[in-house]
PDB file of C-alpha atoms in Angstrom:
ATOM      1  CA  MET A1161      16.760  89.986  36.120  1.00 45.00           C
ATOM      2  CA  ALA A1162      14.449  87.517  34.366  1.00 61.00           C
ATOM      3  CA  GLU A1163      13.440  88.431  30.823  1.00 81.00           C
ATOM      4  CA  TYR A1164       9.934  87.032  31.284  1.00 92.00           C
ATOM      5  CA  LYS A1165       7.430  87.750  34.040  1.00 96.00           C
ATOM      6  CA  ARG A1166       4.941  84.984  33.212  1.00 97.00           C
ATOM      7  CA  VAL A1167       5.373  81.884  31.032  1.00 97.00           C
ATOM      8  CA  LEU A1168       3.191  79.012  29.895  1.00 98.00           C
ATOM      9  CA  LEU A1169       5.176  75.770  29.821  1.00 97.00           C
ATOM     10  CA  LYS A1170       3.907  72.940  27.608  1.00 95.00           C
ATOM     11  CA  LEU A1171       5.274  69.515  28.488  1.00 92.00           C
ATOM     12  CA  SER A1172       4.803  66.591  26.146  1.00 85.00           C
ATOM     13  CA  GLY A1173       3.500  63.432  27.776  1.00 85.00           C
ATOM     14  CA  GLU A1174       6.035  61.381  25.841  1.00 83.00           C
ATOM     15  CA  ALA A1175       8.922  63.460  27.190  1.00 80.00           C
ATOM     16  CA  LEU A1176       7.703  62.934  30.771  1.00 82.00           C
ATOM     17  CA  ALA A1177       7.632  59.178  30.182  1.00 81.00           C
ATOM     18  CA  GLY A1178      11.366  59.220  29.471  1.00 76.00           C
ATOM     19  CA  GLU A1179      12.859  56.029  28.074  1.00 78.00           C
ATOM     20  CA  LYS A1180       9.836  54.038  29.271  1.00 75.00           C
ATOM     21  CA  LYS A1181       7.788  55.688  26.463  1.00 74.00           C
ATOM     22  CA  THR A1182       4.592  55.287  28.500  1.00 82.00           C
ATOM     23  CA  GLY A1183       3.373  56.290  31.949  1.00 82.00           C
ATOM     24  CA  PHE A1184       5.724  58.433  34.050  1.00 83.00           C
ATOM     25  CA  ASP A1185       9.427  58.600  34.705  1.00 84.00           C
ATOM     26  CA  GLU A1186       9.480  60.102  38.199  1.00 88.00           C
ATOM     27  CA  ASP A1187      13.094  61.230  37.888  1.00 89.00           C
ATOM     28  CA  VAL A1188      12.224  63.212  34.743  1.00 89.00           C
ATOM     29  CA  CYS A1189       9.177  64.777  36.433  1.00 91.00           C
ATOM     30  CA  ARG A1190      11.208  65.635  39.527  1.00 94.00           C
ATOM     31  CA  GLY A1191      13.880  67.198  37.337  1.00 93.00           C
ATOM     32  CA  VAL A1192      11.230  69.423  35.760  1.00 94.00           C
ATOM     33  CA  ALA A1193       9.974  70.409  39.228  1.00 96.00           C
ATOM     34  CA  LYS A1194      13.463  71.408  40.368  1.00 97.00           C
ATOM     35  CA  GLN A1195      13.899  73.569  37.266  1.00 96.00           C
ATOM     36  CA  VAL A1196      10.516  75.245  37.641  1.00 97.00           C
ATOM     37  CA  LYS A1197      11.377  75.974  41.286  1.00 97.00           C
ATOM     38  CA  GLN A1198      14.380  77.939  40.033  1.00 96.00           C
ATOM     39  CA  LEU A1199      12.090  79.984  37.783  1.00 96.00           C
ATOM     40  CA  LEU A1200       9.809  80.753  40.717  1.00 97.00           C
ATOM     41  CA  GLU A1201      12.814  81.856  42.761  1.00 96.00           C
ATOM     42  CA  GLN A1202      13.602  84.330  39.957  1.00 94.00           C
ATOM     43  CA  GLY A1203      10.109  85.778  40.284  1.00 95.00           C
ATOM     44  CA  ILE A1204       8.727  84.147  37.129  1.00 97.00           C
ATOM     45  CA  GLU A1205       5.093  83.014  37.234  1.00 98.00           C
ATOM     46  CA  VAL A1206       4.521  79.592  35.649  1.00 98.00           C
ATOM     47  CA  GLY A1207       1.461  77.958  34.114  1.00 98.00           C
ATOM     48  CA  ILE A1208       1.728  74.407  32.754  1.00 98.00           C
ATOM     49  CA  VAL A1209      -0.129  72.332  30.160  1.00 97.00           C
ATOM     50  CA  ILE A1210       0.762  68.659  29.725  1.00 94.00           C
ATOM     51  CA  GLY A1211      -0.064  66.501  26.729  1.00 90.00           C
ATOM     52  CA  GLY A1212      -1.528  63.020  27.097  1.00 88.00           C
ATOM     53  CA  GLY A1213       0.632  61.102  24.632  1.00 82.00           C
ATOM     54  CA  ASN A1214       2.222  58.922  27.311  1.00 83.00           C
ATOM     55  CA  PHE A1215      -1.227  57.344  27.782  1.00 87.00           C
ATOM     56  CA  TRP A1216      -3.306  58.044  24.690  1.00 83.00           C
ATOM     57  CA  ARG A1217      -2.707  59.305  21.169  1.00 74.00           C
ATOM     58  CA  GLY A1218      -5.837  59.913  19.128  1.00 68.00           C
ATOM     59  CA  ARG A1219      -7.983  57.133  17.792  1.00 61.00           C
ATOM     60  CA  THR A1220      -6.392  53.743  18.354  1.00 62.00           C
ATOM     61  CA  SER A1221      -9.359  52.015  16.730  1.00 64.00           C
ATOM     62  CA  GLU A1222     -11.670  52.980  13.889  1.00 74.00           C
ATOM     63  CA  ASN A1223     -14.505  51.692  16.056  1.00 80.00           C
ATOM     64  CA  ILE A1224     -14.024  54.552  18.534  1.00 85.00           C
ATOM     65  CA  ASP A1225     -15.918  57.755  17.820  1.00 89.00           C
ATOM     66  CA  ARG A1226     -13.591  60.771  17.413  1.00 89.00           C
ATOM     67  CA  PRO A1227     -15.242  62.852  20.181  1.00 91.00           C
ATOM     68  CA  LYS A1228     -14.990  59.901  22.568  1.00 92.00           C
ATOM     69  CA  ALA A1229     -11.350  59.329  21.631  1.00 91.00           C
ATOM     70  CA  ASP A1230     -10.646  63.000  22.305  1.00 92.00           C
ATOM     71  CA  GLN A1231     -12.405  62.789  25.661  1.00 93.00           C
ATOM     72  CA  ILE A1232     -10.111  59.910  26.636  1.00 92.00           C
ATOM     73  CA  GLY A1233      -7.178  62.100  25.670  1.00 91.00           C
ATOM     74  CA  MET A1234      -8.491  64.947  27.834  1.00 93.00           C
ATOM     75  CA  LEU A1235      -8.703  62.616  30.830  1.00 94.00           C
ATOM     76  CA  ALA A1236      -5.127  61.463  30.163  1.00 93.00           C
ATOM     77  CA  THR A1237      -3.980  65.084  30.534  1.00 94.00           C
ATOM     78  CA  VAL A1238      -5.879  65.349  33.828  1.00 96.00           C
ATOM     79  CA  MET A1239      -4.054  62.291  35.177  1.00 94.00           C
ATOM     80  CA  ASN A1240      -0.748  63.773  34.042  1.00 94.00           C
ATOM     81  CA  CYS A1241      -1.361  67.131  35.680  1.00 96.00           C
ATOM     82  CA  ILE A1242      -2.518  65.634  38.981  1.00 96.00           C
ATOM     83  CA  TYR A1243       0.535  63.365  39.115  1.00 94.00           C
ATOM     84  CA  VAL A1244       3.081  66.017  38.126  1.00 95.00           C
ATOM     85  CA  SER A1245       1.538  68.603  40.451  1.00 96.00           C
ATOM     86  CA  GLU A1246       2.039  66.154  43.331  1.00 96.00           C
ATOM     87  CA  VAL A1247       5.688  65.702  42.356  1.00 96.00           C
ATOM     88  CA  PHE A1248       5.970  69.506  42.402  1.00 97.00           C
ATOM     89  CA  ARG A1249       4.396  69.660  45.845  1.00 97.00           C
ATOM     90  CA  SER A1250       6.890  67.120  47.160  1.00 97.00           C
ATOM     91  CA  GLU A1251       9.558  69.616  46.090  1.00 97.00           C
ATOM     92  CA  GLY A1252       7.919  72.354  48.159  1.00 97.00           C
ATOM     93  CA  ILE A1253       6.065  74.065  45.292  1.00 98.00           C
ATOM     94  CA  LYS A1254       2.483  75.249  45.743  1.00 98.00           C
ATOM     95  CA  THR A1255       0.238  74.124  42.877  1.00 98.00           C
ATOM     96  CA  GLY A1256      -3.293  74.235  41.567  1.00 97.00           C
ATOM     97  CA  VAL A1257      -4.938  72.049  38.909  1.00 98.00           C
ATOM     98  CA  MET A1258      -7.698  73.535  36.761  1.00 98.00           C
ATOM     99  CA  THR A1259      -9.919  71.856  34.168  1.00 98.00           C
ATOM    100  CA  PRO A1260     -12.571  73.218  31.791  1.00 97.00           C
ATOM    101  CA  PHE A1261     -15.025  70.602  33.100  1.00 96.00           C
ATOM    102  CA  ILE A1262     -15.940  69.382  36.578  1.00 95.00           C
ATOM    103  CA  CYS A1263     -13.822  66.521  37.958  1.00 95.00           C
ATOM    104  CA  GLY A1264     -15.464  66.210  41.349  1.00 93.00           C
ATOM    105  CA  ASN A1265     -13.121  67.540  44.030  1.00 93.00           C
ATOM    106  CA  MET A1266      -9.955  66.516  42.169  1.00 95.00           C
ATOM    107  CA  THR A1267      -9.539  69.782  40.235  1.00 97.00           C
ATOM    108  CA  THR A1268     -10.890  73.326  40.153  1.00 97.00           C
ATOM    109  CA  LEU A1269     -13.064  74.582  37.299  1.00 97.00           C
ATOM    110  CA  PHE A1270     -11.013  76.942  35.115  1.00 98.00           C
ATOM    111  CA  ASN A1271     -11.574  80.608  35.815  1.00 97.00           C
ATOM    112  CA  LYS A1272      -9.205  83.266  34.491  1.00 97.00           C
ATOM    113  CA  ASP A1273      -9.377  85.467  37.591  1.00 97.00           C
ATOM    114  CA  GLU A1274      -8.667  82.544  39.920  1.00 97.00           C
ATOM    115  CA  ALA A1275      -5.868  81.317  37.660  1.00 98.00           C
ATOM    116  CA  LEU A1276      -4.218  84.747  37.720  1.00 98.00           C
ATOM    117  CA  ALA A1277      -4.672  84.982  41.482  1.00 98.00           C
ATOM    118  CA  GLY A1278      -2.933  81.631  41.917  1.00 98.00           C
ATOM    119  CA  LEU A1279      -0.041  82.685  39.690  1.00 98.00           C
ATOM    120  CA  THR A1280       0.494  85.976  41.521  1.00 97.00           C
ATOM    121  CA  GLN A1281       0.500  84.045  44.819  1.00 97.00           C
ATOM    122  CA  GLY A1282       3.433  81.973  43.586  1.00 96.00           C
ATOM    123  CA  LYS A1283       1.495  78.837  42.687  1.00 98.00           C
ATOM    124  CA  VAL A1284       2.283  76.809  39.592  1.00 98.00           C
ATOM    125  CA  MET A1285      -1.073  76.494  37.852  1.00 98.00           C
ATOM    126  CA  PHE A1286      -1.665  73.309  35.853  1.00 98.00           C
ATOM    127  CA  PHE A1287      -4.255  73.597  33.088  1.00 98.00           C
ATOM    128  CA  ALA A1288      -5.559  70.100  32.377  1.00 97.00           C
ATOM    129  CA  GLY A1289      -8.345  68.703  30.195  1.00 96.00           C
ATOM    130  CA  GLY A1290      -7.477  70.575  27.016  1.00 95.00           C
ATOM    131  CA  THR A1291     -10.162  73.004  25.888  1.00 96.00           C
ATOM    132  CA  GLY A1292     -12.874  70.667  27.160  1.00 95.00           C
ATOM    133  CA  HIS A1293     -14.094  70.019  23.629  1.00 95.00           C
ATOM    134  CA  PRO A1294     -13.261  67.379  20.989  1.00 93.00           C
ATOM    135  CA  TYR A1295     -11.374  68.232  17.795  1.00 92.00           C
ATOM    136  CA  PHE A1296      -9.019  70.571  19.674  1.00 92.00           C
ATOM    137  CA  SER A1297      -5.558  69.351  20.666  1.00 90.00           C
ATOM    138  CA  THR A1298      -3.482  70.237  23.710  1.00 91.00           C
ATOM    139  CA  ASP A1299      -1.548  72.538  21.354  1.00 92.00           C
ATOM    140  CA  THR A1300      -4.689  74.626  20.954  1.00 95.00           C
ATOM    141  CA  ALA A1301      -5.353  74.453  24.695  1.00 96.00           C
ATOM    142  CA  THR A1302      -1.791  75.637  25.354  1.00 96.00           C
ATOM    143  CA  VAL A1303      -2.157  78.711  23.167  1.00 97.00           C
ATOM    144  CA  LEU A1304      -5.618  79.430  24.571  1.00 97.00           C
ATOM    145  CA  ARG A1305      -4.411  79.331  28.187  1.00 98.00           C
ATOM    146  CA  ALA A1306      -1.283  81.333  27.342  1.00 98.00           C
ATOM    147  CA  ILE A1307      -3.447  84.070  25.848  1.00 97.00           C
ATOM    148  CA  GLU A1308      -5.937  83.960  28.722  1.00 97.00           C
ATOM    149  CA  ILE A1309      -3.319  84.269  31.460  1.00 97.00           C
ATOM    150  CA  GLU A1310      -1.475  86.917  29.405  1.00 97.00           C
ATOM    151  CA  ALA A1311       1.784  84.970  29.299  1.00 98.00           C
ATOM    152  CA  ASP A1312       4.835  86.670  27.818  1.00 96.00           C
ATOM    153  CA  ILE A1313       5.823  83.533  25.916  1.00 96.00           C
ATOM    154  CA  MET A1314       5.119  79.818  25.528  1.00 97.00           C
ATOM    155  CA  LEU A1315       7.835  77.300  26.330  1.00 96.00           C
ATOM    156  CA  LEU A1316       7.353  74.047  24.442  1.00 93.00           C
ATOM    157  CA  ALA A1317       9.416  71.258  26.013  1.00 89.00           C
ATOM    158  CA  LYS A1318       9.393  68.338  23.602  1.00 84.00           C
ATOM    159  CA  ALA A1319      11.089  65.028  22.955  1.00 77.00           C
ATOM    160  CA  ILE A1320      12.769  66.778  19.958  1.00 82.00           C
ATOM    161  CA  ASP A1321      15.109  69.764  20.374  1.00 85.00           C
ATOM    162  CA  GLY A1322      13.533  72.277  17.997  1.00 89.00           C
ATOM    163  CA  VAL A1323      11.889  72.868  14.625  1.00 91.00           C
ATOM    164  CA  TYR A1324      13.270  71.139  11.538  1.00 92.00           C
ATOM    165  CA  ASP A1325      12.447  71.453   7.838  1.00 89.00           C
ATOM    166  CA  SER A1326      11.718  67.709   7.809  1.00 87.00           C
ATOM    167  CA  ASP A1327      11.544  64.855  10.296  1.00 85.00           C
ATOM    168  CA  PRO A1328      15.093  64.328  11.651  1.00 86.00           C
ATOM    169  CA  ALA A1329      14.174  60.781  12.654  1.00 83.00           C
ATOM    170  CA  ILE A1330      13.637  60.007   8.969  1.00 89.00           C
ATOM    171  CA  ASN A1331      15.940  62.490   7.239  1.00 90.00           C
ATOM    172  CA  PRO A1332      19.486  62.657   8.723  1.00 87.00           C
ATOM    173  CA  ASP A1333      20.077  65.845   6.683  1.00 89.00           C
ATOM    174  CA  ALA A1334      17.095  67.678   8.177  1.00 90.00           C
ATOM    175  CA  LYS A1335      17.850  71.351   8.843  1.00 91.00           C
ATOM    176  CA  LYS A1336      17.112  72.835  12.250  1.00 91.00           C
ATOM    177  CA  TYR A1337      15.847  76.400  12.457  1.00 92.00           C
ATOM    178  CA  ASP A1338      17.351  78.690  15.101  1.00 91.00           C
ATOM    179  CA  GLU A1339      14.579  81.222  14.540  1.00 94.00           C
ATOM    180  CA  ILE A1340      11.481  81.285  12.359  1.00 94.00           C
ATOM    181  CA  THR A1341       8.305  83.361  12.195  1.00 95.00           C
ATOM    182  CA  ILE A1342       4.853  81.957  12.808  1.00 93.00           C
ATOM    183  CA  GLN A1343       3.921  83.026   9.269  1.00 94.00           C
ATOM    184  CA  GLU A1344       6.808  80.955   7.898  1.00 93.00           C
ATOM    185  CA  VAL A1345       5.625  77.983   9.955  1.00 91.00           C
ATOM    186  CA  LEU A1346       2.258  78.325   8.228  1.00 90.00           C
ATOM    187  CA  ASP A1347       3.721  78.874   4.759  1.00 90.00           C
ATOM    188  CA  LYS A1348       6.153  75.955   5.004  1.00 89.00           C
ATOM    189  CA  LYS A1349       3.514  73.707   6.643  1.00 87.00           C
ATOM    190  CA  LEU A1350       5.902  72.770   9.434  1.00 87.00           C
ATOM    191  CA  ALA A1351       4.423  70.512  12.090  1.00 78.00           C
ATOM    192  CA  VAL A1352       5.389  72.700  15.051  1.00 84.00           C
ATOM    193  CA  ILE A1353       1.932  72.839  16.589  1.00 88.00           C
ATOM    194  CA  ASP A1354      -1.368  72.088  14.898  1.00 88.00           C
ATOM    195  CA  LEU A1355      -2.944  74.505  12.417  1.00 90.00           C
ATOM    196  CA  SER A1356      -5.597  75.910  14.759  1.00 91.00           C
ATOM    197  CA  ALA A1357      -2.986  76.648  17.424  1.00 93.00           C
ATOM    198  CA  THR A1358      -0.620  78.211  14.878  1.00 93.00           C
ATOM    199  CA  ILE A1359      -3.299  80.590  13.625  1.00 94.00           C
ATOM    200  CA  MET A1360      -4.197  81.557  17.204  1.00 95.00           C
ATOM    201  CA  CYS A1361      -0.521  82.385  17.858  1.00 95.00           C
ATOM    202  CA  LEU A1362      -0.407  84.473  14.699  1.00 94.00           C
ATOM    203  CA  GLU A1363      -3.593  86.397  15.474  1.00 95.00           C
ATOM    204  CA  ASN A1364      -2.659  87.022  19.112  1.00 96.00           C
ATOM    205  CA  LYS A1365       1.070  87.592  18.589  1.00 95.00           C
ATOM    206  CA  MET A1366       2.078  84.828  20.986  1.00 96.00           C
ATOM    207  CA  PRO A1367       5.752  83.803  20.529  1.00 95.00           C
ATOM    208  CA  MET A1368       7.177  80.437  21.559  1.00 94.00           C
ATOM    209  CA  LEU A1369      10.472  78.774  22.362  1.00 95.00           C
ATOM    210  CA  ILE A1370      10.762  75.113  21.383  1.00 93.00           C
ATOM    211  CA  PHE A1371      13.445  72.924  22.928  1.00 92.00           C
ATOM    212  CA  GLY A1372      14.277  69.394  24.065  1.00 87.00           C
ATOM    213  CA  LEU A1373      13.101  68.592  27.587  1.00 84.00           C
ATOM    214  CA  ASN A1374      15.694  65.858  28.030  1.00 81.00           C
ATOM    215  CA  GLU A1375      18.644  68.217  27.596  1.00 83.00           C
ATOM    216  CA  GLU A1376      20.232  69.039  30.946  1.00 86.00           C
ATOM    217  CA  ASN A1377      18.605  71.974  32.740  1.00 91.00           C
ATOM    218  CA  SER A1378      16.899  72.927  29.463  1.00 91.00           C
ATOM    219  CA  ILE A1379      13.965  74.865  30.963  1.00 94.00           C
ATOM    220  CA  VAL A1380      16.163  77.129  33.089  1.00 94.00           C
ATOM    221  CA  LYS A1381      18.642  77.635  30.241  1.00 92.00           C
ATOM    222  CA  THR A1382      15.846  78.540  27.849  1.00 92.00           C
ATOM    223  CA  VAL A1383      14.430  81.219  30.130  1.00 91.00           C
ATOM    224  CA  SER A1384      17.877  82.604  31.006  1.00 87.00           C
ATOM    225  CA  GLY A1385      18.845  83.064  27.351  1.00 83.00           C
ATOM    226  CA  GLN A1386      21.152  80.038  26.988  1.00 84.00           C
ATOM    227  CA  PHE A1387      18.833  78.716  24.320  1.00 83.00           C
ATOM    228  CA  SER A1388      19.669  75.971  21.839  1.00 85.00           C
ATOM    229  CA  GLY A1389      16.219  75.234  20.423  1.00 91.00           C
ATOM    230  CA  THR A1390      14.048  77.183  17.971  1.00 93.00           C
ATOM    231  CA  LYS A1391      12.500  80.587  18.597  1.00 94.00           C
ATOM    232  CA  VAL A1392       9.194  81.129  16.805  1.00 95.00           C
ATOM    233  CA  THR A1393       8.515  84.856  16.560  1.00 93.00           C
ATOM    234  CA  CYS A1394       5.490  86.936  15.663  1.00 86.00           C
TER     235      CYS A1394
END
């Protein structure tokens, strides 16, 4: 029996790009789809937020206004969700893509009731476009959607396999946490998710599991308890 009834999965854009570092690696995306299909077969409802880092990361030029740079980032997440949702559909998974702003007929405007209806019908609901406002990252959008759809937990699939006390790419002696509280994340100023998102998790008691997407079958293992990442508790 699955431990969780409903989860919000956050995929990093960089992880979906694989070794290419930009754009999409279709094999990686298809691998994610196959894993999510296993969750659905276990009766777990799945919402997904995808970052835009495989296309756009913040302000690449000081000449670009911050709100405009953030809007470009929001559109990058829309492209990601439309693409990945189509990969999911090719694997026989029903999907829906919702945004907080109108994108013609390409997506549906976010509505909590409709999102919940889609989830209960067995659809994987993709929440694209961030919060729809500048100055808020996809981390904040992830927590917001997780709270709104009343998810049991957030699954953060990253290019790194957990939370460390320092950057393991820089410090070979960096210590990985098996479990840590959200309050400790705040106190230690660990860059797990951004500050706004961390505080929202704390206030709304939203736990998260952080793990490496590129590890074999990592999403299924994480949900089934064979977890090798970091658990962030309330």
